[in-house]
XYZ file of C-alpha atoms in Angstrom:
285
model
C 0.000 0.000 0.000
C 1.413 3.462 -0.842
C 2.636 5.745 1.920
C 0.615 8.823 2.946
C 3.447 11.198 1.909
C 6.408 10.297 -0.238
C 8.761 13.153 0.669
C 7.675 16.313 2.485
C 10.200 19.124 2.984
C 9.842 22.670 4.325
C 13.108 24.591 4.015
C 13.878 27.932 5.673
C 17.641 27.911 5.084
C 19.368 28.359 1.744
C 19.213 25.744 -1.040
C 16.715 22.874 -1.108
C 17.961 19.830 -3.044
C 16.119 16.528 -3.538
C 17.438 13.463 -5.395
C 15.229 10.383 -5.345
C 13.907 7.438 -7.343
C 10.536 5.620 -7.314
C 7.754 6.971 -5.073
C 4.143 5.813 -4.703
C 2.076 7.818 -2.209
C -1.483 8.480 -1.096
C -1.047 12.273 -1.076
C 1.889 14.169 -2.634
C 4.739 11.994 -3.810
C 6.923 15.080 -3.330
C 5.874 18.131 -1.342
C 8.620 20.766 -1.268
C 8.306 24.344 -0.012
C 11.382 26.573 0.061
C 10.942 29.685 2.199
C 14.687 30.243 2.461
C 17.080 32.328 0.367
C 18.441 29.800 -2.127
C 17.406 27.630 -5.054
C 15.224 24.525 -5.211
C 16.364 21.506 -7.237
C 14.302 18.305 -7.550
C 15.680 15.335 -9.509
C 13.752 12.070 -9.829
C 15.440 9.076 -11.464
C 12.387 6.845 -11.372
C 8.603 6.813 -11.541
C 6.405 8.669 -9.072
C 2.656 8.611 -8.497
C 0.073 10.098 -6.168
C -3.264 8.389 -5.541
C -5.131 11.451 -4.215
C -3.138 14.644 -4.903
C -0.375 16.297 -6.968
C 2.496 13.965 -7.757
C 4.953 16.875 -7.341
C 4.119 20.053 -5.449
C 7.032 22.508 -5.469
C 6.877 26.096 -4.232
C 9.536 28.793 -4.001
C 8.671 31.688 -1.714
C 9.675 35.340 -2.493
C 13.226 35.321 -1.054
C 14.306 32.282 -3.098
C 15.945 32.026 -6.520
C 15.669 29.232 -9.133
C 13.196 26.338 -9.181
C 14.391 23.319 -11.200
C 12.531 20.013 -11.624
C 13.865 17.022 -13.597
C 11.670 13.920 -13.761
C 10.841 10.736 -15.614
C 7.299 9.214 -15.501
C 4.681 11.053 -13.418
C 1.128 10.052 -12.489
C -0.921 12.436 -10.325
C -4.528 12.399 -9.192
C -4.658 16.214 -9.365
C -1.694 17.866 -11.119
C 1.191 15.808 -12.378
C 3.597 18.653 -11.583
C 2.619 21.810 -9.720
C 5.511 24.297 -9.793
C 5.094 27.812 -8.404
C 8.116 30.104 -8.193
C 7.483 33.398 -6.409
C 11.221 34.023 -6.115
C 13.696 36.053 -8.172
C 15.116 33.266 -10.324
C 14.031 31.125 -13.254
C 11.741 28.100 -13.363
C 12.730 25.021 -15.373
C 10.682 21.822 -15.681
C 12.118 18.882 -17.636
C 10.186 15.619 -17.967
C 11.907 12.760 -19.804
C 8.961 10.381 -19.446
C 5.170 10.504 -19.583
C 3.065 12.780 -17.377
C -0.561 11.967 -16.561
C -2.966 13.970 -14.384
C -6.381 12.475 -13.659
C -8.268 15.559 -12.407
C -6.286 18.697 -13.264
C -3.229 19.691 -15.325
C -0.348 17.566 -16.489
C 1.996 20.474 -15.730
C 0.983 23.651 -13.932
C 3.748 26.272 -13.748
C 3.829 29.808 -12.388
C 6.957 31.979 -12.575
C 7.565 35.371 -10.972
C 11.322 35.795 -11.433
C 13.064 35.441 -14.790
C 12.676 32.748 -17.478
C 10.087 29.960 -17.561
C 11.206 26.851 -19.462
C 9.302 23.572 -19.884
C 10.700 20.555 -21.770
C 8.459 17.489 -22.010
C 7.554 14.346 -23.889
C 3.978 13.017 -23.608
C 1.665 14.973 -21.289
C -1.995 14.258 -20.572
C -4.212 16.336 -18.276
C -7.882 16.239 -17.424
C -7.868 20.036 -17.686
C -4.822 21.306 -19.619
C -1.807 19.294 -20.622
C 0.419 22.310 -19.889
C -0.899 25.421 -18.146
C 1.707 28.116 -17.479
C 1.838 31.767 -16.453
C 5.016 33.853 -16.562
C 5.089 37.233 -14.858
C 8.873 37.361 -14.637
C 11.339 39.487 -16.599
C 12.468 36.750 -18.981
C 11.006 34.593 -21.726
C 8.692 31.585 -21.781
C 9.829 28.543 -23.775
C 7.758 25.367 -24.128
C 9.218 22.371 -25.995
C 7.150 19.184 -26.222
C 8.556 16.179 -28.109
C 5.448 14.048 -27.994
C 1.678 14.199 -27.575
C 0.015 16.895 -25.464
C -3.549 15.929 -24.549
C -6.302 17.746 -22.636
C -9.452 15.795 -21.838
C -11.612 18.793 -20.871
C -9.798 22.031 -21.743
C -6.877 23.551 -23.721
C -3.926 21.267 -24.445
C -1.396 24.110 -23.993
C -2.466 27.332 -22.270
C 0.266 29.969 -21.821
C 0.180 33.577 -20.657
C 3.052 36.076 -20.646
C 2.436 39.008 -18.316
C 3.584 42.594 -18.879
C 7.206 42.281 -17.648
C 8.102 39.314 -19.843
C 9.837 38.962 -23.195
C 9.386 36.165 -25.769
C 6.774 33.401 -25.823
C 8.006 30.376 -27.786
C 6.233 27.031 -28.252
C 7.553 24.028 -30.212
C 5.494 20.858 -30.130
C 4.531 17.731 -32.064
C 0.943 16.451 -31.691
C -1.892 18.264 -29.900
C -5.266 16.794 -28.923
C -7.680 18.968 -26.915
C -11.309 19.048 -25.889
C -11.284 22.845 -26.253
C -8.411 24.831 -27.835
C -5.263 23.101 -29.016
C -2.949 26.000 -28.111
C -4.092 29.186 -26.370
C -1.543 31.976 -25.831
C -1.568 35.589 -24.694
C 1.627 37.659 -24.854
C 1.476 40.896 -22.891
C 5.261 41.197 -22.826
C 7.756 43.028 -25.036
C 9.020 40.116 -27.118
C 7.860 37.903 -29.947
C 5.367 35.052 -30.049
C 6.485 32.002 -32.024
C 4.410 28.802 -32.278
C 5.616 25.775 -34.237
C 3.593 22.552 -34.446
C 5.285 19.866 -36.532
C 2.434 17.351 -36.667
C -1.335 17.377 -36.033
C -3.669 19.513 -33.920
C -7.149 18.350 -32.912
C -9.456 20.808 -31.121
C -12.745 18.983 -30.638
C -14.831 21.920 -29.367
C -12.630 24.953 -29.933
C -9.857 26.540 -32.001
C -6.686 24.811 -33.147
C -4.344 27.719 -32.334
C -5.405 30.955 -30.661
C -2.583 33.497 -30.283
C -2.883 37.079 -29.080
C -0.149 39.719 -28.974
C -1.045 42.753 -26.895
C 0.189 46.311 -27.477
C 3.812 45.966 -26.327
C 4.605 42.633 -28.016
C 6.609 42.126 -31.208
C 6.229 39.725 -34.127
C 3.688 36.895 -34.091
C 4.710 33.815 -36.092
C 2.858 30.519 -36.507
C 4.072 27.432 -38.370
C 1.588 24.559 -38.391
C 0.778 21.350 -40.202
C -2.648 19.636 -40.111
C -5.393 21.196 -37.967
C -8.840 19.747 -37.304
C -10.957 22.129 -35.192
C -14.650 22.638 -34.566
C -14.404 26.440 -34.701
C -11.322 28.190 -36.110
C -8.246 26.431 -37.407
C -6.018 29.390 -36.491
C -7.198 32.618 -34.876
C -4.683 35.394 -34.173
C -4.983 38.899 -32.763
C -1.870 41.012 -33.269
C -2.108 44.369 -31.514
C 1.653 44.562 -31.073
C 4.268 46.546 -32.971
C 5.521 43.675 -35.117
C 4.323 41.630 -38.063
C 2.037 38.590 -38.165
C 3.050 35.532 -40.197
C 1.189 32.229 -40.640
C 2.593 29.260 -42.567
C 0.716 25.962 -42.897
C 2.021 22.793 -44.550
C -1.065 20.608 -44.183
C -4.858 20.700 -44.210
C -6.885 23.031 -41.998
C -10.425 21.953 -41.155
C -12.902 24.035 -39.179
C -15.901 26.285 -39.545
C -13.339 29.000 -40.255
C -9.819 28.135 -41.344
C -7.727 31.216 -40.488
C -8.867 34.445 -38.890
C -6.815 37.585 -38.263
C -8.886 40.635 -37.304
C -7.139 43.911 -38.083
C -7.500 46.926 -35.830
C -10.705 48.860 -36.336
C -10.629 51.604 -38.930
C -11.827 55.153 -38.065
C -15.616 55.492 -38.251
C -15.987 51.765 -38.782
C -17.297 49.056 -36.480
C -15.974 46.194 -38.604
C -12.560 44.603 -39.026
C -10.853 44.489 -42.409
C -10.123 41.254 -44.164
C -6.502 40.777 -45.173
C -7.324 38.759 -48.307
C -9.774 36.199 -49.607
C -8.238 33.481 -47.444
C -9.185 35.246 -44.199
C -12.557 34.327 -42.776
C -15.235 35.894 -40.632
C -14.865 36.199 -36.885
C -16.284 33.551 -34.586
C -15.783 33.662 -30.840
C -13.700 30.804 -29.495
C -14.951 28.834 -26.555
C -13.150 29.061 -23.252
C -13.207 26.691 -20.314
């Protein structure tokens, strides 16, 4: 029978470092809170699972620096990995195996300091596969070399807040109940989304990407998209250009939509060319 807790650590000193192998627990397999002044590093060279909670819960409080997690296979009842860094450093999550979350997100990440970086293989969440918010001063980079699946929501949901820089996503296959990829960049850098294989968005949009006023270029490279609503829907209110390149087939009620800013004395958006389609509101969870 699994233990109640795998490893539970509350650190008020400097660095918090965990190195472990296989863990099977009733609650958190790893529960780590660093309220000290150093970095947090969690390395797992085996499989971990939680019957009733997050497999990994890791939190850096405001006086800390970096939060780094390196794992193999993860199975959580709630989140597979819950990583929240309120410190001044960067957050890095690397998963070499499969991540499964029964009730919530495969990976949930929040970063307050500098860069937010997530490197994964296969991720499946009941809500989102990857749900991340970066309000630090650096960039957000998501690299997924496998399948990202969301049973009830967006497969990848990323938000860059106003202090951030670039938002970069590179992934293979996407399968979502709602939107395949949903991004908002309120930072000062670019948005770049590259999907090398297929996107399925059963009840939503394949790729939704929004650049707000301070952001730069918005670039999307995609292959096949099968969506109920829009194949690709972008809003570029930033200072840079918008570029969409597709190498496969786009299926949806509307294939590609890019509303331009409203013209003076007009309540309607301009079409860019005959390939751009009418607006339709995407569904949100």
